[in-house]
mmCIF file of C-alpha atoms and ligand atoms in Angstrom:
data_model
loop_
_atom_site.group_PDB
_atom_site.id
_atom_site.type_symbol
_atom_site.label_atom_id
_atom_site.label_comp_id
_atom_site.label_asym_id
_atom_site.label_seq_id
_atom_site.Cartn_x
_atom_site.Cartn_y
_atom_site.Cartn_z
ATOM 1 C CA MET Z 178 3.664 114.588 67.404
ATOM 2 C CA ARG Z 179 6.028 111.646 67.291
ATOM 3 C CA ILE Z 180 6.659 109.294 70.407
ATOM 4 C CA ILE Z 181 8.678 106.082 70.653
ATOM 5 C CA LEU Z 182 7.651 104.018 73.399
ATOM 6 C CA LEU Z 183 10.967 102.459 74.615
ATOM 7 C CA GLY Z 184 11.318 99.679 76.988
ATOM 8 C CA PRO Z 185 11.789 95.916 77.601
ATOM 9 C CA PRO Z 186 9.459 93.158 76.024
ATOM 10 C CA GLY Z 187 6.178 92.859 78.088
ATOM 11 C CA ALA Z 188 6.620 96.764 79.289
ATOM 12 C CA GLY Z 189 3.020 96.717 77.264
ATOM 13 C CA LYS Z 190 4.115 98.688 74.275
ATOM 14 C CA GLY Z 191 1.528 97.215 71.776
ATOM 15 C CA SER Z 192 -1.202 97.720 73.699
ATOM 16 C CA GLN Z 193 -0.468 100.935 74.662
ATOM 17 C CA ALA Z 194 0.674 102.201 71.664
ATOM 18 C CA LYS Z 195 -2.704 101.189 70.181
ATOM 19 C CA ILE Z 196 -4.831 103.277 72.508
ATOM 20 C CA LEU Z 197 -2.840 106.277 72.243
ATOM 21 C CA GLY Z 198 -2.944 105.767 68.292
ATOM 22 C CA LYS Z 199 -6.786 106.034 68.284
ATOM 23 C CA LEU Z 200 -6.838 108.549 71.534
ATOM 24 C CA LEU Z 201 -4.724 111.177 69.654
ATOM 25 C CA ASN Z 202 -4.970 110.459 66.241
ATOM 26 C CA LEU Z 203 -1.041 109.123 65.291
ATOM 27 C CA THR Z 204 -0.348 106.125 63.141
ATOM 28 C CA HIS Z 205 1.051 103.214 65.489
ATOM 29 C CA ILE Z 206 3.859 101.494 63.903
ATOM 30 C CA SER Z 207 4.881 98.752 65.730
ATOM 31 C CA THR Z 208 8.187 96.728 63.670
ATOM 32 C CA GLY Z 209 7.305 93.273 65.560
ATOM 33 C CA ASP Z 210 3.479 93.143 63.759
ATOM 34 C CA ILE Z 211 5.345 94.212 59.799
ATOM 35 C CA LEU Z 212 7.298 91.886 60.708
ATOM 36 C CA ARG Z 213 5.090 89.223 61.695
ATOM 37 C CA GLU Z 214 2.598 89.790 58.934
ATOM 38 C CA ASN Z 215 5.594 89.659 56.491
ATOM 39 C CA VAL Z 216 6.231 86.182 58.057
ATOM 40 C CA THR Z 217 2.732 85.055 57.616
ATOM 41 C CA LYS Z 218 2.928 86.022 54.029
ATOM 42 C CA ASP Z 219 6.088 84.419 53.497
ATOM 43 C CA THR Z 220 7.483 87.311 51.451
ATOM 44 C CA ASN Z 221 11.572 88.192 50.997
ATOM 45 C CA LEU Z 222 11.698 89.882 54.080
ATOM 46 C CA GLY Z 223 9.627 87.945 56.455
ATOM 47 C CA LYS Z 224 12.323 84.721 54.806
ATOM 48 C CA LYS Z 225 15.155 86.582 56.420
ATOM 49 C CA ALA Z 226 13.442 88.059 59.151
ATOM 50 C CA ALA Z 227 11.946 84.237 60.794
ATOM 51 C CA ASP Z 228 15.146 82.760 61.859
ATOM 52 C CA PHE Z 229 16.124 85.876 63.743
ATOM 53 C CA MET Z 230 12.667 86.309 65.400
ATOM 54 C CA ASN Z 231 11.955 82.808 66.565
ATOM 55 C CA LYS Z 232 15.265 82.740 68.198
ATOM 56 C CA GLY Z 233 14.860 86.207 69.566
ATOM 57 C CA MET Z 234 17.524 87.972 68.048
ATOM 58 C CA LEU Z 235 17.560 91.257 66.483
ATOM 59 C CA VAL Z 236 16.701 91.377 62.768
ATOM 60 C CA PRO Z 237 19.679 92.778 61.075
ATOM 61 C CA ASP Z 238 19.969 96.521 60.778
ATOM 62 C CA GLU Z 239 19.388 97.244 57.353
ATOM 63 C CA LEU Z 240 16.081 95.304 56.543
ATOM 64 C CA VAL Z 241 14.623 96.194 59.466
ATOM 65 C CA THR Z 242 15.956 100.353 59.200
ATOM 66 C CA GLN Z 243 14.520 100.111 55.040
ATOM 67 C CA MET Z 244 10.886 99.008 55.707
ATOM 68 C CA LEU Z 245 10.743 101.385 58.815
ATOM 69 C CA ILE Z 246 11.761 104.209 55.953
ATOM 70 C CA GLN Z 247 9.268 102.618 53.445
ATOM 71 C CA ARG Z 248 6.126 102.413 56.627
ATOM 72 C CA VAL Z 249 7.285 106.495 57.710
ATOM 73 C CA ASN Z 250 7.124 107.664 53.920
ATOM 74 C CA GLN Z 251 3.419 106.699 53.773
ATOM 75 C CA PRO Z 252 0.719 109.642 54.010
ATOM 76 C CA ASP Z 253 -1.294 108.642 57.257
ATOM 77 C CA THR Z 254 2.109 109.179 59.242
ATOM 78 C CA LYS Z 255 2.000 113.527 58.112
ATOM 79 C CA ASN Z 256 0.284 113.758 61.226
ATOM 80 C CA GLY Z 257 2.907 112.440 63.412
ATOM 81 C CA PHE Z 258 2.901 108.651 65.034
ATOM 82 C CA ILE Z 259 4.101 106.468 67.860
ATOM 83 C CA LEU Z 260 6.434 103.916 67.337
ATOM 84 C CA ASP Z 261 6.301 100.232 68.832
ATOM 85 C CA GLY Z 262 9.749 98.388 68.753
ATOM 86 C CA TYR Z 263 12.192 101.083 66.981
ATOM 87 C CA PRO Z 264 14.664 101.730 67.185
ATOM 88 C CA ARG Z 265 16.422 98.663 69.645
ATOM 89 C CA ASN Z 266 20.141 99.611 69.343
ATOM 90 C CA ILE Z 267 22.073 103.356 68.202
ATOM 91 C CA ASN Z 268 22.549 102.137 65.048
ATOM 92 C CA GLN Z 269 18.809 102.189 64.519
ATOM 93 C CA ALA Z 270 18.741 105.227 66.351
ATOM 94 C CA LYS Z 271 20.518 107.166 64.586
ATOM 95 C CA ALA Z 272 19.117 106.126 61.269
ATOM 96 C CA LEU Z 273 15.806 107.428 62.807
ATOM 97 C CA ASP Z 274 17.609 110.859 63.121
ATOM 98 C CA GLU Z 275 18.484 111.171 59.407
ATOM 99 C CA LEU Z 276 15.387 110.057 58.272
ATOM 100 C CA LEU Z 277 13.511 112.057 60.262
ATOM 101 C CA GLU Z 278 15.987 115.346 59.883
ATOM 102 C CA LYS Z 279 15.347 114.822 55.869
ATOM 103 C CA ARG Z 280 11.977 115.743 56.547
ATOM 104 C CA ASP Z 281 12.433 118.449 58.480
ATOM 105 C CA THR Z 282 11.136 116.572 61.763
ATOM 106 C CA ARG Z 283 11.854 115.124 64.830
ATOM 107 C CA ILE Z 284 10.991 113.152 67.673
ATOM 108 C CA ASP Z 285 9.120 114.480 70.377
ATOM 109 C CA LEU Z 286 8.603 112.206 73.171
ATOM 110 C CA VAL Z 287 10.839 108.784 74.088
ATOM 111 C CA ILE Z 288 8.772 107.590 76.931
ATOM 112 C CA TYR Z 289 10.478 104.991 78.670
ATOM 113 C CA LEU Z 290 7.800 102.443 79.818
ATOM 114 C CA ASP Z 291 10.196 101.180 83.311
ATOM 115 C CA THR Z 292 9.269 97.629 83.863
ATOM 116 C CA SER Z 293 10.409 94.613 86.896
ATOM 117 C CA LEU Z 294 11.052 91.329 85.807
ATOM 118 C CA LYS Z 295 8.859 89.505 87.101
ATOM 119 C CA VAL Z 296 5.989 91.294 85.443
ATOM 120 C CA ILE Z 297 7.455 91.075 81.765
ATOM 121 C CA ILE Z 298 7.387 87.685 82.110
ATOM 122 C CA GLU Z 299 4.055 87.076 84.067
ATOM 123 C CA ARG Z 300 2.302 89.345 81.130
ATOM 124 C CA LEU Z 301 4.577 87.222 77.784
ATOM 125 C CA SER Z 302 3.935 84.035 79.127
ATOM 126 C CA GLY Z 303 0.330 84.853 79.795
ATOM 127 C CA ARG Z 304 -0.110 86.808 76.582
ATOM 128 C CA LEU Z 305 -2.818 86.279 73.446
ATOM 129 C CA VAL Z 306 -2.846 87.912 70.304
ATOM 130 C CA CYS Z 307 -5.448 87.898 67.718
ATOM 131 C CA LYS Z 308 -4.315 86.939 64.619
ATOM 132 C CA TYR Z 309 -6.668 89.143 62.800
ATOM 133 C CA CYS Z 310 -6.603 92.291 64.507
ATOM 134 C CA GLY Z 311 -3.448 92.031 66.576
ATOM 135 C CA ALA Z 312 -5.472 92.908 69.884
ATOM 136 C CA ASN Z 313 -3.272 91.887 73.242
ATOM 137 C CA PHE Z 314 -5.402 89.594 75.946
ATOM 138 C CA HIS Z 315 -3.973 87.810 78.755
ATOM 139 C CA ILE Z 316 -5.063 84.114 79.873
ATOM 140 C CA LYS Z 317 -5.461 85.262 83.642
ATOM 141 C CA ASN Z 318 -4.845 89.044 83.463
ATOM 142 C CA MET Z 319 -7.372 90.035 80.342
ATOM 143 C CA PRO Z 320 -8.824 86.554 79.556
ATOM 144 C CA PRO Z 321 -10.715 87.123 76.355
ATOM 145 C CA LYS Z 322 -14.910 86.616 77.083
ATOM 146 C CA LEU Z 323 -15.268 83.637 75.165
ATOM 147 C CA GLN Z 324 -11.678 81.195 74.735
ATOM 148 C CA GLY Z 325 -9.339 81.695 71.750
ATOM 149 C CA ILE Z 326 -11.473 84.514 69.989
ATOM 150 C CA CYS Z 327 -10.693 88.234 70.179
ATOM 151 C CA ASP Z 328 -13.872 90.084 72.056
ATOM 152 C CA ASN Z 329 -12.915 93.168 68.897
ATOM 153 C CA CYS Z 330 -13.492 90.882 65.920
ATOM 154 C CA GLY Z 331 -13.933 87.359 66.582
ATOM 155 C CA GLY Z 332 -10.207 86.740 65.210
ATOM 156 C CA ARG Z 333 -8.712 83.613 66.109
ATOM 157 C CA LEU Z 334 -6.380 83.502 69.177
ATOM 158 C CA TYR Z 335 -2.755 82.605 69.262
ATOM 159 C CA GLN Z 336 0.112 82.290 71.237
ATOM 160 C CA ARG Z 337 2.861 83.993 69.630
ATOM 161 C CA SER Z 338 5.927 81.722 68.277
ATOM 162 C CA ASP Z 339 8.759 83.962 71.094
ATOM 163 C CA ASP Z 340 6.936 83.556 73.930
ATOM 164 C CA ASN Z 341 8.356 80.949 75.641
ATOM 165 C CA GLU Z 342 10.540 80.736 78.222
ATOM 166 C CA GLU Z 343 13.779 80.155 76.167
ATOM 167 C CA THR Z 344 13.396 82.854 73.621
ATOM 168 C CA ILE Z 345 11.597 85.370 75.787
ATOM 169 C CA LYS Z 346 15.279 85.137 78.292
ATOM 170 C CA ARG Z 347 16.849 85.313 75.694
ATOM 171 C CA ARG Z 348 14.753 88.161 74.257
ATOM 172 C CA LEU Z 349 15.882 90.110 77.382
ATOM 173 C CA GLU Z 350 19.711 89.507 76.852
ATOM 174 C CA VAL Z 351 19.347 91.176 73.543
ATOM 175 C CA TYR Z 352 17.449 94.507 75.557
ATOM 176 C CA ASN Z 353 19.675 94.239 77.852
ATOM 177 C CA LYS Z 354 22.815 94.499 75.813
ATOM 178 C CA GLU Z 355 21.949 96.245 72.963
ATOM 179 C CA THR Z 356 18.340 98.842 73.746
ATOM 180 C CA SER Z 357 18.918 99.729 77.163
ATOM 181 C CA SER Z 358 21.831 102.053 76.252
ATOM 182 C CA LEU Z 359 19.192 103.730 73.834
ATOM 183 C CA ILE Z 360 17.862 104.853 77.940
ATOM 184 C CA SER Z 361 21.254 107.411 77.656
ATOM 185 C CA TYR Z 362 20.881 108.030 74.296
ATOM 186 C CA TYR Z 363 18.362 109.910 74.540
ATOM 187 C CA GLU Z 364 18.330 111.281 77.976
ATOM 188 C CA GLY Z 365 21.458 112.856 76.900
ATOM 189 C CA ARG Z 366 19.308 114.697 74.027
ATOM 190 C CA ARG Z 367 16.849 115.814 76.572
ATOM 191 C CA LYS Z 368 14.106 113.799 75.388
ATOM 192 C CA LEU Z 369 13.218 110.599 77.574
ATOM 193 C CA HIS Z 370 10.613 110.662 79.713
ATOM 194 C CA ARG Z 371 10.338 107.807 82.745
ATOM 195 C CA ILE Z 372 6.859 106.024 83.235
ATOM 196 C CA SER Z 373 6.349 103.365 85.830
ATOM 197 C CA ALA Z 374 4.645 100.223 83.777
ATOM 198 C CA ASP Z 375 3.840 97.608 86.034
ATOM 199 C CA GLU Z 376 0.339 98.312 87.009
ATOM 200 C CA GLU Z 377 -2.241 97.774 84.572
ATOM 201 C CA LEU Z 378 -2.744 98.871 81.017
ATOM 202 C CA SER Z 379 -5.513 101.595 81.943
ATOM 203 C CA VAL Z 380 -3.367 103.100 84.782
ATOM 204 C CA VAL Z 381 -0.218 103.467 82.443
ATOM 205 C CA VAL Z 382 -2.164 105.138 79.366
ATOM 206 C CA ASP Z 383 -3.412 107.644 81.971
ATOM 207 C CA LYS Z 384 0.225 108.662 83.167
ATOM 208 C CA ILE Z 385 1.318 108.765 79.449
ATOM 209 C CA VAL Z 386 -1.607 111.246 78.281
ATOM 210 C CA HIS Z 387 -0.949 113.572 80.923
ATOM 211 C CA LEU Z 388 2.385 113.362 80.678
ATOM 212 C CA ILE Z 389 2.044 113.949 76.397
ATOM 213 C CA GLU Z 390 -0.175 117.640 77.730
ATOM 214 C CA SER Z 391 2.072 118.660 80.104
ATOM 215 C CA TYR Z 392 4.784 118.211 77.243
ATOM 216 C CA ASN Z 393 2.155 119.721 74.996
ATOM 217 C CA ASP Z 394 1.335 122.995 77.686
ATOM 218 C CA SER Z 395 5.288 123.773 78.111
ATOM 219 C CA LEU Z 396 4.827 124.194 73.705
ATOM 220 C CA LYS Z 397 2.711 126.590 74.657
ATOM 221 C CA VAL Z 398 4.117 129.198 76.923
HETATM 222 P P1 AMP L 437 7.803 93.054 68.921
HETATM 223 O O1 AMP L 437 7.248 92.456 68.527
HETATM 224 O O2 AMP L 437 8.732 94.793 69.055
HETATM 225 O O3 AMP L 437 8.779 91.924 70.635
HETATM 226 O O4 AMP L 437 9.792 92.220 68.372
HETATM 227 C C1 AMP L 437 9.284 91.167 67.916
HETATM 228 C C2 AMP L 437 11.275 90.088 67.070
HETATM 229 O O5 AMP L 437 10.908 91.180 66.225
HETATM 230 C C3 AMP L 437 11.896 90.737 67.866
HETATM 231 O O6 AMP L 437 12.564 89.840 68.892
HETATM 232 C C4 AMP L 437 13.155 91.319 66.478
HETATM 233 O O7 AMP L 437 13.700 89.794 66.550
HETATM 234 C C5 AMP L 437 12.387 91.338 65.708
HETATM 235 N N1 AMP L 437 12.112 93.011 65.349
HETATM 236 C C6 AMP L 437 10.795 93.734 65.970
HETATM 237 N N2 AMP L 437 11.751 95.057 66.259
HETATM 238 C C7 AMP L 437 12.629 95.233 65.705
HETATM 239 C C8 AMP L 437 13.864 96.116 65.219
HETATM 240 N N3 AMP L 437 13.570 97.297 65.476
HETATM 241 N N4 AMP L 437 15.152 95.625 65.059
HETATM 242 C C9 AMP L 437 15.863 94.257 64.879
HETATM 243 N N5 AMP L 437 14.456 93.371 65.332
HETATM 244 C C10 AMP L 437 13.386 94.105 65.442
#
């Protein structure tokens, strides 16, 4: 099964995708995580991407799409995958369609996480991420047991450099200008399912699991 989680920054795509991936045995592909890893390792891609990311802008399509193709071609995607952060515009959606067509597969579901601005700002401004395993915490809503330390692996928690007020504002502008048009793109292809994502993580995950089960049931009829 191949799923896209679509929604603004702060919708919870990464946290949900991590849980769903384990539950459903699907590989979680986050283009943001892959890019951040490249920036940390100071690879050629990381050098080219860092400035765009720090400014809250999209990294150029050619770079991200090439990176995605390499990732989707890994053997661990055979059983399916959950895409988080890709596509971010129509051009990327078309590149993804083309890539999957070549593999004689397609996207099954696009889940749009409808999130209010108030919740987005609150989530992003308090988000903490584990440097080692990528787990997400929140200063107020989901604090780690020990301050600054990941509950899962003991790694150090940090605040993403693009989770500051100015960059959050830019990322939301970019989302509204470029990414939100994907809602109608996938609606037109009858793939889009809306979920309200303001509630806490476990509630939203349950709703997504229910949606996926209904989808699988509909295939059996
Ligand atoms: P994310 O972790 O999904 O919030 O992404 C963090 C940053 O990585 C974004 O603000 C962009 O600069 C970059 N990025 C991630 N995915 C993409 C993509 N599909 N296309 C372009 N830039 C991306």
